[in-house]
mmCIF file of C-alpha atoms and ligand atoms in Angstrom:
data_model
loop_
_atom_site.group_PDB
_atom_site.id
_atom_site.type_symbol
_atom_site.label_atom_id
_atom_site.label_comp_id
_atom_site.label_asym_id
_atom_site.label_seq_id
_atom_site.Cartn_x
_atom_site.Cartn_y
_atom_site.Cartn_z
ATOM 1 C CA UNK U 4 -16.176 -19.715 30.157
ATOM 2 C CA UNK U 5 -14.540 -22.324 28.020
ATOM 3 C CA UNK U 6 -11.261 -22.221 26.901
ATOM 4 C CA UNK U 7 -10.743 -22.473 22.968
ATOM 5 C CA UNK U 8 -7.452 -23.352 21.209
ATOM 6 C CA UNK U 9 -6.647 -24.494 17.887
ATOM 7 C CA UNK U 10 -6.369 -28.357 17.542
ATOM 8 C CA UNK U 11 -5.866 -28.201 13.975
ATOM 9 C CA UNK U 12 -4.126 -26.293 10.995
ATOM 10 C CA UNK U 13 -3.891 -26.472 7.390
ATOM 11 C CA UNK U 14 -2.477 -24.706 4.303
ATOM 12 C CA UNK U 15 -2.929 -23.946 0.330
ATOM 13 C CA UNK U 16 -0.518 -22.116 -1.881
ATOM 14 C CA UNK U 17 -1.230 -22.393 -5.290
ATOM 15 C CA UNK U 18 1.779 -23.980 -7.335
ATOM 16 C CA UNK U 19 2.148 -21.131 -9.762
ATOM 17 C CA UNK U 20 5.074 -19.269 -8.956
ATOM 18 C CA UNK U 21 5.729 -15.940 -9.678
ATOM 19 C CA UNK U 22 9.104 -14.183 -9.262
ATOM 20 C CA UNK U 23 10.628 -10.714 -8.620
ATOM 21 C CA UNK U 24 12.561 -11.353 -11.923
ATOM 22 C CA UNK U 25 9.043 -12.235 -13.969
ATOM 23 C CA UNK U 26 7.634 -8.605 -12.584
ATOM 24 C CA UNK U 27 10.876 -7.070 -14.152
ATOM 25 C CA UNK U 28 9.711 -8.254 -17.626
ATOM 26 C CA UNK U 29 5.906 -7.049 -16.884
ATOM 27 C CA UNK U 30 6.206 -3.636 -15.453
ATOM 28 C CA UNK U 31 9.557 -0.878 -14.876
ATOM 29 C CA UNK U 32 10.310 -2.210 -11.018
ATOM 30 C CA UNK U 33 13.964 -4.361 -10.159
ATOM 31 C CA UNK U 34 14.269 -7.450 -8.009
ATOM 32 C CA UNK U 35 16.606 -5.215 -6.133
ATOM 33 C CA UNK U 36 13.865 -2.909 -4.965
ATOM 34 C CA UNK U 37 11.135 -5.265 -4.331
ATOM 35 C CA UNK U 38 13.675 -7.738 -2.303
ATOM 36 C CA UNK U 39 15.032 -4.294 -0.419
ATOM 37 C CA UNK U 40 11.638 -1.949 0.084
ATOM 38 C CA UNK U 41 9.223 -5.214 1.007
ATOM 39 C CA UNK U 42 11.533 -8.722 1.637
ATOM 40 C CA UNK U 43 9.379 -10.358 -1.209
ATOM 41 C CA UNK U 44 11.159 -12.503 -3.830
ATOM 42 C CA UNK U 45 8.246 -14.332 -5.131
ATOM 43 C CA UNK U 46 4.527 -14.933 -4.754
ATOM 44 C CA UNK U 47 1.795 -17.385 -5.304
ATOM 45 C CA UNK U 48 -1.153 -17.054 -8.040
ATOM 46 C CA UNK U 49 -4.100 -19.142 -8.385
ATOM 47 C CA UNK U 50 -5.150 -20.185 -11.616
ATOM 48 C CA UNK U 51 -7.814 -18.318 -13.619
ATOM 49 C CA UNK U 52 -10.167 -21.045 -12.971
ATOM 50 C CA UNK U 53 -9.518 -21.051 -9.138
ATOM 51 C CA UNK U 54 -11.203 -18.851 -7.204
ATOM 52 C CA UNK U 55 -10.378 -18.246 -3.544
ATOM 53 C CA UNK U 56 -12.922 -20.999 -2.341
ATOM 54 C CA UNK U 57 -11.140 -23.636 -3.947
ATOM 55 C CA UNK U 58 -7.856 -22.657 -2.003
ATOM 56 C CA UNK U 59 -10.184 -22.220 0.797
ATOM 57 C CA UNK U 60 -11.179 -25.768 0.699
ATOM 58 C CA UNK U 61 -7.888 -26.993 0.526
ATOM 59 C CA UNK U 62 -6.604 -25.575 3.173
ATOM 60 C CA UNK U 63 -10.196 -26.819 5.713
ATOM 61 C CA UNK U 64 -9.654 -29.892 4.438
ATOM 62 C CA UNK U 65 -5.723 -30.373 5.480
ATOM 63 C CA UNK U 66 -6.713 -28.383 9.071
ATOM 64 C CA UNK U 67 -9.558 -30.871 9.626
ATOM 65 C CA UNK U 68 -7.466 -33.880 8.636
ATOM 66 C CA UNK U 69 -5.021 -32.377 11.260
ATOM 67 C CA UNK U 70 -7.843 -31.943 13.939
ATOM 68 C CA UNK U 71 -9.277 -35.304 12.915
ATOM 69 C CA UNK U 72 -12.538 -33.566 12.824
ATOM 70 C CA UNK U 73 -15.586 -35.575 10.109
ATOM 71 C CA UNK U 74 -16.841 -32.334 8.750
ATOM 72 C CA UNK U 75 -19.968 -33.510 9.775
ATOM 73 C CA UNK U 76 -19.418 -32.810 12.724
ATOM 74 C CA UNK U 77 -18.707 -29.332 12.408
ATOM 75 C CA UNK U 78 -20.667 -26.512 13.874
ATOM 76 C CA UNK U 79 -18.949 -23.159 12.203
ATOM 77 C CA UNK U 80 -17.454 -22.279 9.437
ATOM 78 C CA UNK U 81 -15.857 -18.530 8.751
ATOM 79 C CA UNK U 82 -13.508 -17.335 6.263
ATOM 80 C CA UNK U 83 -12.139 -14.150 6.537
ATOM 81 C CA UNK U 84 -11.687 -12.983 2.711
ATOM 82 C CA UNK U 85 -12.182 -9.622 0.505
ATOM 83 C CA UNK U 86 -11.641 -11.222 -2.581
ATOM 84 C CA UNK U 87 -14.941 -13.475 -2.450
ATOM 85 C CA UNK U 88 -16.008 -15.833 -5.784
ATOM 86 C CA UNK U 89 -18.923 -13.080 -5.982
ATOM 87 C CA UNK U 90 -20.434 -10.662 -4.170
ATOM 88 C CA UNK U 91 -23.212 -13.327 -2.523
ATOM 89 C CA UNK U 92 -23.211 -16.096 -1.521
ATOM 90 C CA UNK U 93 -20.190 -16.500 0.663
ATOM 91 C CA UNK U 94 -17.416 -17.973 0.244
ATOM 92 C CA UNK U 95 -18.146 -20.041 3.664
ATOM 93 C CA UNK U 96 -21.551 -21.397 2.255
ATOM 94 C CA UNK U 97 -19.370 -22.276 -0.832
ATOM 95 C CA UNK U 98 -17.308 -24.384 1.528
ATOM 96 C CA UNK U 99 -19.730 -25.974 3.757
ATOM 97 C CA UNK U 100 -21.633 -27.602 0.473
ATOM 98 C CA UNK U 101 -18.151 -28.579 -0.959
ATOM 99 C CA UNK U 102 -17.289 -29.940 2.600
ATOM 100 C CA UNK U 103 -20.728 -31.580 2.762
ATOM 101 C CA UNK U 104 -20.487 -30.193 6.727
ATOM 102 C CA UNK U 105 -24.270 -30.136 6.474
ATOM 103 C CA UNK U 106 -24.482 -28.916 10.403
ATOM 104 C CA UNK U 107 -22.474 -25.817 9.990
ATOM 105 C CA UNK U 108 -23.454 -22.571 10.563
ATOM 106 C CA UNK U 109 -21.116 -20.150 7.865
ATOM 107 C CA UNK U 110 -20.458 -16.656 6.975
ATOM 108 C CA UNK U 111 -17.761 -14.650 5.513
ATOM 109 C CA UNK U 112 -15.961 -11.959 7.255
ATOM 110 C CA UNK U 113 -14.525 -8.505 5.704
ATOM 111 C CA UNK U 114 -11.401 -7.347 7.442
ATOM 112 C CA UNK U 115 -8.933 -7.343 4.898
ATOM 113 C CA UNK U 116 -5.668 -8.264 6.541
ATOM 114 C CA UNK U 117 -6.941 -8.346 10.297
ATOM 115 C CA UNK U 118 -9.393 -10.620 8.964
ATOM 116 C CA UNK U 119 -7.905 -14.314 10.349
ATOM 117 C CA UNK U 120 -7.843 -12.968 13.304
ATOM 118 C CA UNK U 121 -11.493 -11.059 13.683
ATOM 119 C CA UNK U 122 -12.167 -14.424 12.736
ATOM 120 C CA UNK U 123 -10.359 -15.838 15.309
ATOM 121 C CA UNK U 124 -12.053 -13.874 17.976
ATOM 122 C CA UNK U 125 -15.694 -14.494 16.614
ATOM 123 C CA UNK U 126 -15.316 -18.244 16.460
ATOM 124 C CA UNK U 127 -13.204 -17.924 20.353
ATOM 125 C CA UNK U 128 -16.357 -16.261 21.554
ATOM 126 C CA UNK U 129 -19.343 -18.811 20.574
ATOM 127 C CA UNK U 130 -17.349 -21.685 21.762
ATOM 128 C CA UNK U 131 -16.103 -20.498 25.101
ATOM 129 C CA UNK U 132 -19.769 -19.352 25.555
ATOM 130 C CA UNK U 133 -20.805 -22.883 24.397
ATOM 131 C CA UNK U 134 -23.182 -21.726 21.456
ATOM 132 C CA UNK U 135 -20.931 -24.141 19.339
ATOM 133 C CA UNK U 136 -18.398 -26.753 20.348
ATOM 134 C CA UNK U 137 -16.147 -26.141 17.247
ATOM 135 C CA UNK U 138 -15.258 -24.093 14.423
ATOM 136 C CA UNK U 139 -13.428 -24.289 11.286
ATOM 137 C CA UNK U 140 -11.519 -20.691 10.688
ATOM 138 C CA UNK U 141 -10.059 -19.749 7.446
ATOM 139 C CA UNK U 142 -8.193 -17.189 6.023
ATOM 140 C CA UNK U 143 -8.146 -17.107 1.996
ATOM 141 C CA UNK U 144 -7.587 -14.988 -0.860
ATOM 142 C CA UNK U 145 -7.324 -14.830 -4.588
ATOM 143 C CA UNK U 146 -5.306 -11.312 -4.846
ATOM 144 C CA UNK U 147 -4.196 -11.681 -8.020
ATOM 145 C CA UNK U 148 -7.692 -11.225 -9.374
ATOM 146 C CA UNK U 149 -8.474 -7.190 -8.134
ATOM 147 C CA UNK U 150 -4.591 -6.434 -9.024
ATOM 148 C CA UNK U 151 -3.751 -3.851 -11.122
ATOM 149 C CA UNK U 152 -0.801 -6.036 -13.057
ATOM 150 C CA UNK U 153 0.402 -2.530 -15.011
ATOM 151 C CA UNK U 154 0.792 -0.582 -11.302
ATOM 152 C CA UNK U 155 4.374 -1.330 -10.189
ATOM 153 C CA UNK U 156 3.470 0.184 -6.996
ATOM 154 C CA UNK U 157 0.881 -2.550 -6.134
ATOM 155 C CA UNK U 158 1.547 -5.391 -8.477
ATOM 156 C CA UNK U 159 4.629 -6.337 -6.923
ATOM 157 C CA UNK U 160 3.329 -6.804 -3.272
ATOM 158 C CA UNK U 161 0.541 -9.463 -3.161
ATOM 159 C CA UNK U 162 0.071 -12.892 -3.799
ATOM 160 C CA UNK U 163 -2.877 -16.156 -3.527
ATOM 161 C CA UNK U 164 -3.015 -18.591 -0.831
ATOM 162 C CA UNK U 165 -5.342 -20.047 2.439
ATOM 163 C CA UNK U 166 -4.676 -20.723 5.828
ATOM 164 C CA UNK U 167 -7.187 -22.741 8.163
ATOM 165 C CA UNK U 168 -7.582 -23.678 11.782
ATOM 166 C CA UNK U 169 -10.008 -26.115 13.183
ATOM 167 C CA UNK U 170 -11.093 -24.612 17.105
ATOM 168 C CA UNK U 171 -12.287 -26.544 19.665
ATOM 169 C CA UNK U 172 -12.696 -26.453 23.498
ATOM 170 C CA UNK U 173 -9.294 -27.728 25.449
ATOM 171 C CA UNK U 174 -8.372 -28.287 29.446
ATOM 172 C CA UNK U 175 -5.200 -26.575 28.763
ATOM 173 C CA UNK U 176 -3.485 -23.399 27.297
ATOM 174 C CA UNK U 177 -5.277 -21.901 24.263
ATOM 175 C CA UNK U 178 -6.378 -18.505 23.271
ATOM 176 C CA UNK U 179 -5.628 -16.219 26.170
ATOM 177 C CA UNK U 180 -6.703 -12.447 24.773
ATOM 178 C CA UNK U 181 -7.725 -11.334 21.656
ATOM 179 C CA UNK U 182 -7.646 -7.501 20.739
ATOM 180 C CA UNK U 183 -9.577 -5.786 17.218
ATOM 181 C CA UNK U 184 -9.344 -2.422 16.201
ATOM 182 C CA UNK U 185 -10.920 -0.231 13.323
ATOM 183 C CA UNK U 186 -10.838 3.393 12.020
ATOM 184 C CA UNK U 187 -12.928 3.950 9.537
ATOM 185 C CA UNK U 188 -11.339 7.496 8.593
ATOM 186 C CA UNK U 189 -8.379 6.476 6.996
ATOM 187 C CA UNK U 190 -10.094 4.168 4.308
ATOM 188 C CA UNK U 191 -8.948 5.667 1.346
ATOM 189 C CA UNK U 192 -5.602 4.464 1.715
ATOM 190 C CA UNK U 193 -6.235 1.095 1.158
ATOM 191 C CA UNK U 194 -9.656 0.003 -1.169
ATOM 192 C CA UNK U 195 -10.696 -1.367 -4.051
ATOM 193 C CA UNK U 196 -13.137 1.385 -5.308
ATOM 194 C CA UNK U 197 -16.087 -0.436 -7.815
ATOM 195 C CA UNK U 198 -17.808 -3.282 -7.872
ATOM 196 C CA UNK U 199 -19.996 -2.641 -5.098
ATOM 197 C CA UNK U 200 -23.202 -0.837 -4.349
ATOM 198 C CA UNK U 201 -21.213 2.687 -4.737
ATOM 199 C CA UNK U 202 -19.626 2.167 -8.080
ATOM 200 C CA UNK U 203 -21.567 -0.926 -9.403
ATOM 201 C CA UNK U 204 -19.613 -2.429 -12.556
ATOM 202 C CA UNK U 205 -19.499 -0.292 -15.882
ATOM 203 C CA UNK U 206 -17.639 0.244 -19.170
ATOM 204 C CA UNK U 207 -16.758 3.544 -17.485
ATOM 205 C CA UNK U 208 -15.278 1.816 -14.108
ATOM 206 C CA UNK U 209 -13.570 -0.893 -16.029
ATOM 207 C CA UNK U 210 -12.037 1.971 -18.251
ATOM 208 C CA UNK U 211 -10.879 3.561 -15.249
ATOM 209 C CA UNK U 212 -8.877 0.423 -13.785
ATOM 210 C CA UNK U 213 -11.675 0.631 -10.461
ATOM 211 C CA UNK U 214 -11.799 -3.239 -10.339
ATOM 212 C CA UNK U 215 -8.433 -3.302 -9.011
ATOM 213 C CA UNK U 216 -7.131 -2.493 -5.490
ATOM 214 C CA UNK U 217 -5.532 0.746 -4.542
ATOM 215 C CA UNK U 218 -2.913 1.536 -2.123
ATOM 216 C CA UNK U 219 -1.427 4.544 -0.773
ATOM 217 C CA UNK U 220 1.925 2.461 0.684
ATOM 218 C CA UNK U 221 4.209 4.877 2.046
ATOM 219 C CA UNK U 222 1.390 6.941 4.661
ATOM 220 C CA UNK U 223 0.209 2.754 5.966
ATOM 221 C CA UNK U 224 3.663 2.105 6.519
ATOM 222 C CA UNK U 225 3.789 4.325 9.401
ATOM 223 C CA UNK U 226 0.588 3.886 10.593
ATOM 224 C CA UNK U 227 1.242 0.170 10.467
ATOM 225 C CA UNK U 228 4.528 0.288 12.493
ATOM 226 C CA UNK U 229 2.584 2.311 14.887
ATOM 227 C CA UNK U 230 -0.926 0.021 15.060
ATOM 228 C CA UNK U 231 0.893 -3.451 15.192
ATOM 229 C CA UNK U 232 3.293 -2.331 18.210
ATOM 230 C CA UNK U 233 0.258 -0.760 20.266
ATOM 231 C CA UNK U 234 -2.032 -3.518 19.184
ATOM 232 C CA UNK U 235 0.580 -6.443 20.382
ATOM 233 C CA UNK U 236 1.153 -4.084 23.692
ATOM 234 C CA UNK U 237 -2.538 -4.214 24.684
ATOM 235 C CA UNK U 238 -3.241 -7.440 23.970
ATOM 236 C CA UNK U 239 -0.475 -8.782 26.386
ATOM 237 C CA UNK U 240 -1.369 -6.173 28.902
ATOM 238 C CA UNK U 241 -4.658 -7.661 28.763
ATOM 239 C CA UNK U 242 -3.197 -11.151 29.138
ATOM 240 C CA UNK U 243 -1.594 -10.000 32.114
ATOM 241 C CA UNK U 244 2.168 -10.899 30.200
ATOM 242 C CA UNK U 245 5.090 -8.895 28.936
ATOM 243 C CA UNK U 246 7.086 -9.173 25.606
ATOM 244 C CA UNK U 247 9.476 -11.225 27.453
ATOM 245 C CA UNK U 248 6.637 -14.134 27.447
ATOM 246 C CA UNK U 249 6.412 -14.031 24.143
ATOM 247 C CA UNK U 250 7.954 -17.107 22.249
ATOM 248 C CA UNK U 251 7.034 -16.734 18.828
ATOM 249 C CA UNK U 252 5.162 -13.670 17.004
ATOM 250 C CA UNK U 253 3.578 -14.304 13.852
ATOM 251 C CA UNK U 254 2.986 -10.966 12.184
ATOM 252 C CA UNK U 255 0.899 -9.796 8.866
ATOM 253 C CA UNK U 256 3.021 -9.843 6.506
ATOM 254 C CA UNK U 257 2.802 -6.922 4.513
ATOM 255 C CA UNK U 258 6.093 -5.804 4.509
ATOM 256 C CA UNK U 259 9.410 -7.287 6.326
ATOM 257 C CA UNK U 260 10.534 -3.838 6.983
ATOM 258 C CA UNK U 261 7.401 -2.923 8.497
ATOM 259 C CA UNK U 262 7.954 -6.464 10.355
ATOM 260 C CA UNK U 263 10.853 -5.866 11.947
ATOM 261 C CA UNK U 264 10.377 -2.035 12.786
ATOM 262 C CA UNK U 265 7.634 -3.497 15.146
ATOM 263 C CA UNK U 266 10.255 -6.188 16.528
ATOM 264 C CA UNK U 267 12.541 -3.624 17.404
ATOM 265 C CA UNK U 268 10.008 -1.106 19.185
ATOM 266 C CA UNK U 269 8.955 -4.312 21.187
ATOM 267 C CA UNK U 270 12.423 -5.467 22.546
ATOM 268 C CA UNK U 271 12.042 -8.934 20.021
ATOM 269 C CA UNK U 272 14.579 -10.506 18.443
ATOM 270 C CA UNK U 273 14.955 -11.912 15.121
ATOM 271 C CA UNK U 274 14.476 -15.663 15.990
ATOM 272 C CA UNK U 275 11.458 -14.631 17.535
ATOM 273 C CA UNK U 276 10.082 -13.084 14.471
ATOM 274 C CA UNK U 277 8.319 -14.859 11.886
ATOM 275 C CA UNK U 278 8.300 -14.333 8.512
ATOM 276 C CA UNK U 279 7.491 -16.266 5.188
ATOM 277 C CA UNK U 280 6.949 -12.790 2.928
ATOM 278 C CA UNK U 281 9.912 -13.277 1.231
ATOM 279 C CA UNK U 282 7.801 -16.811 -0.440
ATOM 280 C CA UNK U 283 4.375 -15.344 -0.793
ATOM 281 C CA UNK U 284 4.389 -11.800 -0.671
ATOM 282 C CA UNK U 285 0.953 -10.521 0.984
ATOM 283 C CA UNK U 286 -2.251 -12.456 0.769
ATOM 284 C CA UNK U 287 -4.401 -10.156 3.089
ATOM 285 C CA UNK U 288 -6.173 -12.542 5.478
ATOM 286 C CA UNK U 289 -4.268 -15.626 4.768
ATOM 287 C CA UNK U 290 -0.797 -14.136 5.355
ATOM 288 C CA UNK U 291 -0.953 -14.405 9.085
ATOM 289 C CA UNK U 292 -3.034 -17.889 8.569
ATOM 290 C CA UNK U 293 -0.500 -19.678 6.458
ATOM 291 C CA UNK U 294 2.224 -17.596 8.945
ATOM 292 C CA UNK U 295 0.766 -19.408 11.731
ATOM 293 C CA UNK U 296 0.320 -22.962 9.594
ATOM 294 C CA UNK U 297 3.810 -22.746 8.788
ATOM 295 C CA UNK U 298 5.648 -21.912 12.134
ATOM 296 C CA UNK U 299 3.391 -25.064 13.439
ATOM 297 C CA UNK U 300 4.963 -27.461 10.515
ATOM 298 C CA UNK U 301 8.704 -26.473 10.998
ATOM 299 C CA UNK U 302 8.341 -26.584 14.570
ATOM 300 C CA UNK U 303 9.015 -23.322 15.527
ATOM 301 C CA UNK U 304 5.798 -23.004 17.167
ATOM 302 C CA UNK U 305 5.454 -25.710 20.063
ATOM 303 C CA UNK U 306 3.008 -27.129 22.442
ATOM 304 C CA UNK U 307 3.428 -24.621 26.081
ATOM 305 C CA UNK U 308 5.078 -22.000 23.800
ATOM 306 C CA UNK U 309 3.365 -18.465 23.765
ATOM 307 C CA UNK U 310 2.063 -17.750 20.257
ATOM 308 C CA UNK U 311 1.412 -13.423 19.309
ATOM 309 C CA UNK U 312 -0.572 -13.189 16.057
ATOM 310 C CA UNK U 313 -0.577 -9.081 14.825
ATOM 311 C CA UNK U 314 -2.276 -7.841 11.729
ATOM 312 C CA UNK U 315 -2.979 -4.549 10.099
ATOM 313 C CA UNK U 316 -4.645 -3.721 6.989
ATOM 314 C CA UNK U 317 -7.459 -2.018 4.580
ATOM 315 C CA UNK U 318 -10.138 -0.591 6.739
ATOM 316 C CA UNK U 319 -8.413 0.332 8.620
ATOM 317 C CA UNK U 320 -8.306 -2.508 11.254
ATOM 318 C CA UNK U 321 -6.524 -4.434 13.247
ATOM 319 C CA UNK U 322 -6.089 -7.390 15.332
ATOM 320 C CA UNK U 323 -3.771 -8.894 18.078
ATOM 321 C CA UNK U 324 -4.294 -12.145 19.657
ATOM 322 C CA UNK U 325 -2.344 -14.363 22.620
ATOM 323 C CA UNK U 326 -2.263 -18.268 22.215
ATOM 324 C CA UNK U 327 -0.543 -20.423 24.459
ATOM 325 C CA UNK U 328 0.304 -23.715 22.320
HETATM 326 O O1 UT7 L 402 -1.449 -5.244 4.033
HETATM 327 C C1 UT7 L 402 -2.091 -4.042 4.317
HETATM 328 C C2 UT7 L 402 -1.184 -3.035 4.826
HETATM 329 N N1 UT7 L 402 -0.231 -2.678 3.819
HETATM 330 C C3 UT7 L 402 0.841 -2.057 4.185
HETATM 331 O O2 UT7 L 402 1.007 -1.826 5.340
HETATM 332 C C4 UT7 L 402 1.796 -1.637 3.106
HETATM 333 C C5 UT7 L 402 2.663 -0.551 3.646
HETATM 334 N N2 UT7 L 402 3.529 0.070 2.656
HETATM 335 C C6 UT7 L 402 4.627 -0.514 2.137
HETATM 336 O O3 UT7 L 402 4.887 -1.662 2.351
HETATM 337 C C7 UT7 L 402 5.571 0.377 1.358
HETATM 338 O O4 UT7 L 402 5.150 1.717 1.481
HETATM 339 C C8 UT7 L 402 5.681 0.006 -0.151
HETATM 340 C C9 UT7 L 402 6.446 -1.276 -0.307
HETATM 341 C C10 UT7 L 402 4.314 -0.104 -0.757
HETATM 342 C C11 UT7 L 402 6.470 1.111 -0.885
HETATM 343 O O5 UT7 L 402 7.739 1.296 -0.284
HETATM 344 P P1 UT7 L 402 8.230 2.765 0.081
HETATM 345 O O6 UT7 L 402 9.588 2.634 0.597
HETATM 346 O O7 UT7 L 402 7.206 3.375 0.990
HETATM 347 O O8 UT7 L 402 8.271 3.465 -1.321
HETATM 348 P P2 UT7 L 402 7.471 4.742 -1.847
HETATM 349 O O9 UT7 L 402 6.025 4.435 -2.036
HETATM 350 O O10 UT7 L 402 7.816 5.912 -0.971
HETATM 351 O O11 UT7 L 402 8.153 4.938 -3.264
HETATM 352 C C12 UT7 L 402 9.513 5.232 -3.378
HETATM 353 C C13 UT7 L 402 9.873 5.259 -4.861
HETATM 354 C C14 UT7 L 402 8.928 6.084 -5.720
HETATM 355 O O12 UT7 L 402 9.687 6.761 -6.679
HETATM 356 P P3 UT7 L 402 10.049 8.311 -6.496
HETATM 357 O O13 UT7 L 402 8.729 9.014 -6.383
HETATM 358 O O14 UT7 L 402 10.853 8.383 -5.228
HETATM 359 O O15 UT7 L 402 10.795 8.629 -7.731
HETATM 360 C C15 UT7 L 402 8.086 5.040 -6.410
HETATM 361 O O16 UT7 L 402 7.598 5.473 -7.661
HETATM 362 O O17 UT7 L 402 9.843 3.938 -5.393
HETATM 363 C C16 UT7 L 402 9.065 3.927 -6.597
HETATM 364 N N3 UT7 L 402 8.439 2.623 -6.736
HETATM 365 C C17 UT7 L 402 9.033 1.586 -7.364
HETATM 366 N N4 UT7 L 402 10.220 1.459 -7.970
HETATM 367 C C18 UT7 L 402 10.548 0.281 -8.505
HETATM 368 C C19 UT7 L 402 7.238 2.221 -6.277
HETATM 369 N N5 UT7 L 402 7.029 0.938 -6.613
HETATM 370 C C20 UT7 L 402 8.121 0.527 -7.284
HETATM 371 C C21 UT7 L 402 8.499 -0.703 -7.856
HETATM 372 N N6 UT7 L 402 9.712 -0.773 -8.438
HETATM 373 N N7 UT7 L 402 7.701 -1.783 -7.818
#
C-alpha cells in the first residue's frame, strides 16, 4: 500500500462579513450569548450570485497552486458538500469543467460536517491502492442559502466558505488512520426536511419554512462531546499512538464549547487546540477544511508534526483521521 499525504492546501471565505452585532438588529439574540453559548463573533456569506461551487473553485485552485499540480493532470476530484448548486449534477463535475481537469474522475459526497474527512478517506483509499495517483479534496458550503434567517436558534451559528487539499503519494509521513462513523437513528436532530424526493418543493413546504435547515442544538451537544472524544480515541488506538503524540488537533467547529469539552476529556491543552469559529462560525464540511488550511498558513501545523482532524455532524456521522505532516 501507498502512503498518501496532502501536498497541497487552499482556502475561500467569501468577503462579506457578517457580525454578532448585525444578528442583534435581524432577530431577538445578543452578541453576549452567541460569543458565550458558541465562541462565534462573526461569519462569512457568499453572495446571492455565488453558489458553493464558485467558493469551491477557489479554494482547488489556491490548493493546486500550492501542490503545483496542472489540473490536467488530475485524476479525482470530491467535494464533500450538502448545500450543492442543485440537486444534479455535482458540484465536483461543476468543478472539473471550470478547472478544465478533463482527466478527472468527480463526485460529490453527503456527510454534512464529517464530510472533509469521508472525503479524505475515499480519496486515501484509491491512491494508496494505486487506482489514482492524485486527488483534489474539497470541503465547501454555501450555508447561508438553507438558513432560516428569522430562527435565532440556527441563524446565528453558520456561515460560507471552502477548504481544499490536493493528495498525492509521498515516501514519508502522511495519513496514518482514518476512522468514519454513522447512525442513522438520530437524524432528526439535524436535517433540512424538503427539497428532496420526500418533500419535493411546494407552495405548502415553502410556507412551512422546510427549505431551511433544522437543528435540535442542545441533545447534539452531548452527543457531540461524546462522538468526537471516542472517535479521536479510536483512531489513535488504531494508529498505534496516544494523545500525548498528538501535536495539533483540528476539530469541527461547531461550537468552541463543544471544542474544548473534548480537549479536556482527552488530556489536550489549549495550544494544542485549534480553533477559527470565533471568524466563521460553522460551515459544515469546510469548517475542518479551512481549520486545517489555516493551521498550515500560520504555521502551527508543521512538517513531522502529528495532525488529528475530528468532525461530527447531521446524519449522524462522524470522522477522525491521523496525519503526520
Ligand atoms: O455541526 C453539526 C453539529 N452541531 C452541533 O453539534 C451543535 C450543537 N449544539 C450547540 O452548539 C448548542 O446547543 C447551541 C449553540 C445550538 C445552543 O446552545 P445551548 O446552550 O444548548 O442553548 P439551548 O438550546 O439550551 O437554549 C438555551 C436558551 C433557550 O431559552 P430558554 O428556553 O432557556 O428560555 C433558547 O431559546 O437560549 C435561547 N436561545 C437564544 N437566546 C439568544 C437560543 N438561541 C438563542 C440566540 N440568542 N441566538
Amino acid at each position: 500500500m501507498r502512503k498518501v499525504g496532502i501536498t497541497g492546501v487552499g482556502e475561500y471565505l467569501p468577503p462579506r462579513v457578517l457580525t454578532n452585532a448585525d444578528l442583534e438588529k435581524m432577530v431577538d439574540t445578543s452578541d453576549e450569548w452567541i460569543t458565550t453559548r458558541t465562541g462565534i463573533k462573526e461569519r462569512r456569506i457568499a453572495c446571492a450570485n455565488e453558489a458553493t461551487s464558485d467558493l469551491a473553485l477557489k479554494a482547488a485552485k489556491e490548493a493546486l497552486a500550492d501542490a503545483r499540480l496542472n489540473p490536467e493532470e488530475l485524476d479525482l476530484i470530491i467535494v464533500a458538500t450538502i448545500t450543492p448548486d442543485m440537486q444534479f449534477p455535482s458540484v465536483a463535475s461543476i468543478v472539473q469543467n471550470a478547472l478544465r481537469a478533463k482527466t478527472a474522475v468527480a463526485f460529490d459526497v453527503s456527510a454534512a460536517c464529517a464530510g472533509f474527512i469521508y472525503a479524505l478517506s475515499i480519496a486515501q483509499q484509491f491512491i494508496s491502492l494505486g487506482t489514482y495517483r492524485n486527488a483534489l479534496v474539497i470541503g465547501a458550503e454555501k450555508l447561508s442559502s438553507v438558513t432560516d434567517w428569522q430562527d435565532r436558534n440556527t441563524c446565528v451559528l453558520f456561515g460560507d466558505g471552502a477548504g481544499a487539499c490536493v493528495l498525492k503519494e509521498v515516501k514519508t509521513g502522511g495519513i496514518i488512520s482514518t476512522y468514519l462513523g454513522c447512525d442513522g437513528s438520530n437524524m432528526e436532530l439535524l436535517n433540512l426536511p424538503a427539497g428532496g424526493s420526500r418533500l419535493p418543493a411546494s407552495q405548502v413546504t415553502v410556507e412551512a419554512r422546510q427549505h431551511f435547515l433544522k437543528m435540535q442544538g442542545n441533545e447534539l451537544f452531548k452527543i457531540a462531546v461524546r462522538t468526537m472524544t471516542e472517535a479521536a480515541e479510536k483512531v489513535l488506538k488504531q494508529a498505534g499512538m496516544d494523545f500525548s503524540d498528538v501535536d495539533m488537533i483540528i476539530p469541527h467547529q461547531a461550537n468552541a464549547r463543544i471544542i474544548m469539552a473534548v480537549g479536556k476529556r482527552l488530556g489536550l491543552s489549549g495550544d494544542k487546540i485549534f480553533l477559527n469559529i470565533e471568524k466563521y462560525g460553522n460551515m459544515s464540511s469546510a469548517s475542518t477544511a479551512t481549520a486545517l488550511v489555516e493551521a498550515v498558513k500560520e504555521g502551527r501545523v508543521k512538517k513531522g508534526d502529528i495532525v488529528l482532524l475530528d468532525s461530527f455532524g447531521a446524519g449522524l456521522v462522524w470522522g477522525a483521521c491521523v496525519i503526520e505532516w
